[in-house]
Coordinates of C-alpha atoms in Angstrom, one line a residue:
M1 CA 0.0 0.0 0.0
A2 CA 2.9 2.3 0.8
G3 CA 3.8 2.4 -2.9
H4 CA 0.4 3.9 -3.8
R5 CA 0.0 6.7 -1.4
K6 CA -2.1 9.6 -2.5
P7 CA -1.2 13.1 -1.3
A8 CA -3.1 13.9 2.0
S9 CA -4.0 17.4 0.5
G10 CA -6.4 15.6 -1.9
V11 CA -8.5 14.0 0.9
E12 CA -12.2 13.8 0.0
I13 CA -14.8 14.7 2.6
R14 CA -16.8 11.6 1.5
E15 CA -13.9 9.3 2.5
L16 CA -13.9 10.8 6.1
E17 CA -17.6 10.5 6.3
C18 CA -17.4 6.9 5.3
F19 CA -14.7 6.2 7.9
L20 CA -16.7 7.9 10.6
A21 CA -19.8 5.9 9.8
L22 CA -17.9 2.7 9.6
S23 CA -16.2 3.4 13.0
E24 CA -19.6 3.7 14.6
E25 CA -21.4 0.8 12.8
L26 CA -18.5 -1.6 12.5
H27 CA -20.4 -3.0 9.6
F28 CA -19.9 -2.2 6.0
G29 CA -23.5 -2.8 5.0
R30 CA -25.0 -0.5 7.8
A31 CA -22.4 2.1 7.1
G32 CA -23.5 2.0 3.5
E33 CA -27.2 2.3 4.4
R34 CA -26.3 5.5 6.6
L35 CA -24.5 7.0 3.6
Y36 CA -27.0 5.9 0.9
V37 CA -24.2 4.0 -0.9
S38 CA -23.4 0.4 -1.7
Q39 CA -21.3 -1.8 0.6
G40 CA -18.8 -2.0 -2.2
R41 CA -18.6 1.9 -2.3
V42 CA -17.8 1.9 1.4
S43 CA -14.9 -0.4 0.8
Q44 CA -13.7 1.7 -2.1
L45 CA -13.8 4.9 -0.1
L46 CA -12.0 3.3 2.8
R47 CA -9.3 1.9 0.6
S48 CA -8.8 5.4 -1.0
L49 CA -8.5 6.9 2.5
E50 CA -6.0 4.3 3.7
S51 CA -4.0 4.7 0.5
R52 CA -3.7 8.4 1.3
I53 CA -2.6 7.7 4.8
G54 CA -0.4 4.8 3.9
A55 CA -1.6 2.3 6.5
R56 CA -4.7 0.4 7.4
L57 CA -7.3 2.0 9.6
V58 CA -9.8 -0.9 9.7
E59 CA -9.4 -4.6 10.2
R60 CA -11.9 -6.8 8.7
T61 CA -12.3 -10.6 9.2
S62 CA -15.2 -13.0 8.3
R63 CA -16.5 -12.5 11.9
R64 CA -15.9 -8.8 12.8
V65 CA -14.9 -5.3 11.8
G66 CA -12.6 -3.3 14.0
L67 CA -10.4 -0.3 14.0
T68 CA -6.6 -0.7 14.0
P69 CA -4.6 1.3 16.8
L70 CA -3.9 3.8 14.1
G71 CA -7.6 3.9 13.2
E72 CA -8.5 4.5 16.9
D73 CA -6.0 7.5 17.1
F74 CA -7.2 8.8 13.7
L75 CA -10.8 8.7 14.9
A76 CA -10.1 10.5 18.1
S77 CA -8.6 13.4 16.1
L78 CA -11.1 13.3 13.2
R79 CA -14.3 13.5 15.3
P80 CA -13.8 17.0 16.7
A81 CA -12.2 18.4 13.5
Y82 CA -15.1 17.0 11.3
A83 CA -17.7 18.4 13.8
A84 CA -16.0 21.8 13.7
L85 CA -16.0 21.8 9.9
R86 CA -19.7 21.0 9.7
A87 CA -20.4 23.7 12.4
T88 CA -18.4 26.2 10.3
V89 CA -20.4 25.5 7.2
E90 CA -23.7 25.6 9.2
D91 CA -22.8 28.9 10.7
A92 CA -22.2 30.4 7.3
R93 CA -25.6 29.0 6.2
V94 CA -27.2 30.6 9.4
A95 CA -25.5 34.0 8.6
A96 CA -27.1 33.8 5.2
R97 CA -30.6 32.7 6.0
G98 CA -31.1 32.3 9.8
V99 CA -32.2 29.4 11.8
S100 CA -34.7 27.5 9.6
G101 CA -35.8 24.0 8.6
R102 CA -36.9 21.1 10.6
L103 CA -35.8 19.8 14.0
R104 CA -36.8 16.4 15.3
V105 CA -36.8 16.2 19.0
G106 CA -36.8 12.9 20.7
F107 CA -37.9 12.3 24.2
Q108 CA -37.7 9.3 26.5
G109 CA -40.5 8.3 28.8
T110 CA -42.4 11.6 29.0
A111 CA -42.4 14.9 27.2
D112 CA -43.8 16.8 30.2
D113 CA -45.2 20.3 30.1
R114 CA -41.8 21.9 30.9
V115 CA -40.2 20.2 27.8
M116 CA -43.1 21.1 25.6
A117 CA -42.9 24.7 26.8
V118 CA -39.4 24.7 25.6
V119 CA -40.5 23.3 22.3
S120 CA -43.2 26.2 22.0
L121 CA -40.7 28.9 23.0
F122 CA -38.2 27.7 20.4
E123 CA -40.9 27.7 17.7
D124 CA -41.9 31.3 18.8
R125 CA -38.3 32.5 18.8
Y126 CA -37.5 30.8 15.4
P127 CA -40.6 30.8 13.4
D128 CA -38.9 29.6 10.2
C129 CA -38.0 26.4 12.0
S130 CA -40.5 23.6 12.6
T131 CA -40.2 20.9 15.2
E132 CA -41.3 17.2 15.2
I133 CA -41.7 15.3 18.5
A134 CA -40.8 11.5 18.5
E135 CA -40.7 9.1 21.4
V136 CA -37.3 7.4 22.0
P137 CA -37.6 3.7 23.2
L138 CA -36.8 3.1 26.8
S139 CA -34.6 0.2 25.8
D140 CA -32.7 2.1 23.1
P141 CA -31.9 5.7 24.3
F142 CA -29.1 6.5 22.0
G143 CA -29.9 4.4 18.8
P144 CA -32.4 6.9 17.2
L145 CA -29.6 9.5 17.4
R146 CA -27.0 7.4 15.8
R147 CA -29.5 6.2 13.1
G148 CA -30.4 9.8 12.3
E149 CA -34.1 9.1 13.2
V150 CA -34.0 12.2 15.5
D151 CA -31.8 15.3 15.6
I152 CA -31.6 15.8 19.3
A153 CA -33.1 13.8 22.3
V154 CA -34.0 14.2 26.0
V155 CA -32.8 11.1 27.8
L156 CA -32.3 9.8 31.2
L157 CA -28.8 10.1 32.6
P158 CA -26.2 8.7 32.8
V159 CA -24.8 9.5 29.3
A160 CA -21.2 8.1 28.8
E161 CA -21.2 7.8 25.0
E162 CA -18.0 9.0 23.4
S163 CA -19.6 9.4 20.0
L164 CA -22.4 11.7 21.4
V165 CA -22.6 15.2 22.9
L166 CA -24.2 15.7 26.3
G167 CA -25.6 19.2 26.4
P168 CA -27.7 20.8 29.2
V169 CA -28.6 18.6 32.2
F170 CA -31.8 19.4 34.0
S171 CA -34.6 18.1 36.2
R172 CA -32.4 16.6 39.0
Q173 CA -34.9 15.1 41.4
P174 CA -35.1 12.3 43.9
Q175 CA -36.1 9.1 42.3
Y176 CA -39.4 7.3 42.8
L177 CA -40.2 3.6 43.1
A178 CA -43.4 2.6 41.2
V179 CA -45.1 -0.4 43.0
S180 CA -48.5 -2.1 42.7
T181 CA -51.1 -0.8 45.2
R182 CA -51.0 -4.4 46.5
H183 CA -47.3 -4.3 47.1
P184 CA -46.2 -4.0 50.9
F185 CA -44.3 -0.8 49.9
A186 CA -47.4 0.9 48.7
S187 CA -48.4 2.1 52.1
R188 CA -45.0 3.6 52.8
T189 CA -44.3 7.4 52.5
A190 CA -40.7 6.9 51.7
L191 CA -38.1 4.2 51.2
C192 CA -34.4 4.0 51.3
A193 CA -32.2 2.3 48.7
E194 CA -31.5 -0.7 50.9
D195 CA -35.3 -1.6 50.6
L196 CA -34.7 -2.5 47.0
A197 CA -33.2 -5.9 48.3
N198 CA -36.7 -6.9 49.4
S199 CA -38.6 -6.7 46.0
P200 CA -37.8 -7.7 42.4
L201 CA -36.9 -4.7 40.3
V202 CA -38.2 -4.4 36.7
G203 CA -35.1 -4.1 34.3
V204 CA -34.6 -2.6 30.9
R205 CA -33.6 -4.7 27.9
G206 CA -30.9 -3.9 25.4
P207 CA -29.7 -2.5 23.1
A208 CA -29.3 0.2 25.8
P209 CA -25.7 -0.1 27.2
A210 CA -25.1 -2.0 30.4
Y211 CA -24.0 1.0 32.4
W212 CA -27.2 2.8 31.6
R213 CA -29.4 -0.3 32.3
E214 CA -27.6 -0.7 35.7
A215 CA -28.5 2.8 36.6
Q216 CA -32.1 2.4 35.9
A217 CA -32.4 -1.0 37.7
P218 CA -29.5 -1.5 40.1
T219 CA -28.4 -5.2 40.7
R220 CA -27.0 -4.2 44.2
T221 CA -28.0 -1.7 46.8
P222 CA -25.4 0.9 47.9
G223 CA -24.7 -1.4 50.9
G224 CA -23.9 -4.3 48.7
R225 CA -27.0 -6.4 49.1
P226 CA -28.3 -8.1 45.8
V227 CA -31.5 -6.8 44.3
P228 CA -33.8 -9.4 43.0
A229 CA -34.1 -9.4 39.2
G230 CA -37.6 -8.8 37.9
P231 CA -38.9 -9.1 34.3
M232 CA -37.1 -7.1 31.6
V233 CA -39.0 -4.6 29.4
A234 CA -38.5 -2.6 26.3
T235 CA -41.0 0.3 26.9
L236 CA -42.2 2.4 29.8
Q237 CA -45.8 1.3 29.3
E238 CA -44.7 -2.4 29.4
G239 CA -42.9 -1.7 32.7
L240 CA -45.8 0.1 34.3
S241 CA -48.2 -2.7 33.3
L242 CA -46.0 -5.3 35.0
V243 CA -45.7 -3.1 38.0
A244 CA -49.5 -2.8 38.2
A245 CA -49.7 -6.6 37.9
N246 CA -47.4 -6.8 41.0
R247 CA -44.6 -8.5 39.0
G248 CA -41.9 -6.1 40.3
A249 CA -41.1 -2.6 41.3
M250 CA -39.6 0.0 38.8
L251 CA -37.4 3.1 39.3
L252 CA -38.8 6.3 37.7
C253 CA -37.7 9.8 37.5
H254 CA -39.9 12.6 39.0
S255 CA -41.4 13.9 35.8
T256 CA -42.4 10.4 34.7
A257 CA -43.9 9.5 38.0
E258 CA -45.7 12.7 38.1
Y259 CA -47.2 12.3 34.6
H260 CA -48.2 8.6 34.7
H261 CA -50.9 8.4 37.4
R262 CA -52.6 5.1 37.6
R263 CA -55.1 3.9 40.2
D264 CA -53.4 0.6 40.4
V265 CA -49.8 2.0 40.9
A266 CA -48.3 3.9 43.9
Y267 CA -45.3 6.0 43.6
V268 CA -43.0 6.1 46.7
T269 CA -40.0 8.5 47.2
L270 CA -36.7 6.7 47.3
T271 CA -33.7 8.0 49.1
G272 CA -30.1 6.7 49.0
L273 CA -29.5 6.7 45.3
P274 CA -28.3 9.5 43.0
D275 CA -31.0 11.9 41.9
S276 CA -32.4 11.1 38.5
A277 CA -31.7 13.7 35.8
L278 CA -32.5 14.3 32.1
G279 CA -30.0 15.5 29.5
L280 CA -30.1 16.9 26.1
V281 CA -28.0 14.7 23.7
W282 CA -27.1 15.0 20.0
H283 CA -24.6 13.5 17.5
P284 CA -21.6 15.9 17.0
G285 CA -21.5 15.0 13.3
H286 CA -25.0 16.2 12.8
E287 CA -24.8 19.3 14.9
N288 CA -26.3 22.5 13.3
S289 CA -27.7 25.9 14.1
R290 CA -31.1 24.4 15.1
I291 CA -29.7 22.0 17.6
R292 CA -27.6 24.7 19.1
A293 CA -30.5 27.1 19.3
F294 CA -32.7 24.5 20.9
A295 CA -30.0 23.7 23.5
K296 CA -29.7 27.3 24.3
V297 CA -33.5 27.8 24.8
L298 CA -33.6 24.6 27.0
E299 CA -30.7 25.8 29.1
E300 CA -32.2 29.2 29.6
E301 CA -35.6 27.9 30.7
L302 CA -34.8 24.7 32.6
V303 CA -31.3 25.1 33.8
R304 CA -30.5 28.7 34.6
G305 CA -34.2 29.7 34.8
P306 CA -36.2 32.3 32.6
Q307 CA -35.1 35.2 34.6
E308 CA -31.4 34.7 33.4
S309 CA -32.3 34.3 29.7

């Protein structure tokens, strides 16, 4: 390959986009779907980029696709540079025509009145920009962003995804435990985290990452006692239905517990665990003026407060 190097000055943006997509998908077919090109075209673009660099960035076997050590280093440098390039182009477009177009806002669990008030204020402030609201599956908080199904999403923390940007964090509140009205905990006014060892806890299925699922349904109390595993669910409604059927208890953030009142479910304040919190998340490669404007409005209204906007 060293004998066929191309000058780095001739690098094509499409080659970089191909490498970024492939580094996230680790699958040539899925990377091609994201870029609307064939699998063969992905291979061609990758070979061209590797030829310019003079070394392999990706290793492919019959079983897996992975980055080489050089590929990992190249990715770490490329991501912020590519995001900055996109932002520069977008800023020029904004200067020419202002914030306009469509913004797809995802939400997980509940788009409560405060979030919807932010959406309304954003639309009032930027009348040339329309918004669409879409629910993000409980079991896949980050997938819709990576697949380009939404532009920005409100999700439960924690967020430890290197390929995503965590923007404003808001709604820090004590957690609640949802239990059936037939459950012994239903008559309690408050519970501590050690009480979780005395009842099965409804968990969340993948593809949500393990660290995120552990935060929503801990397997041990802070004191180290094991928490019985309850049924696994993919959606909030599925979880609440199992809670109502007394199949297990479920941790909920404040806004979700407040919004989903049911006669057959009791919501009990839980102490001893970190507060729940919501965060605004987006893909750095898709960042644009609409995303930045929405993040600013949300931060003004829900983080700093309207009086500081």
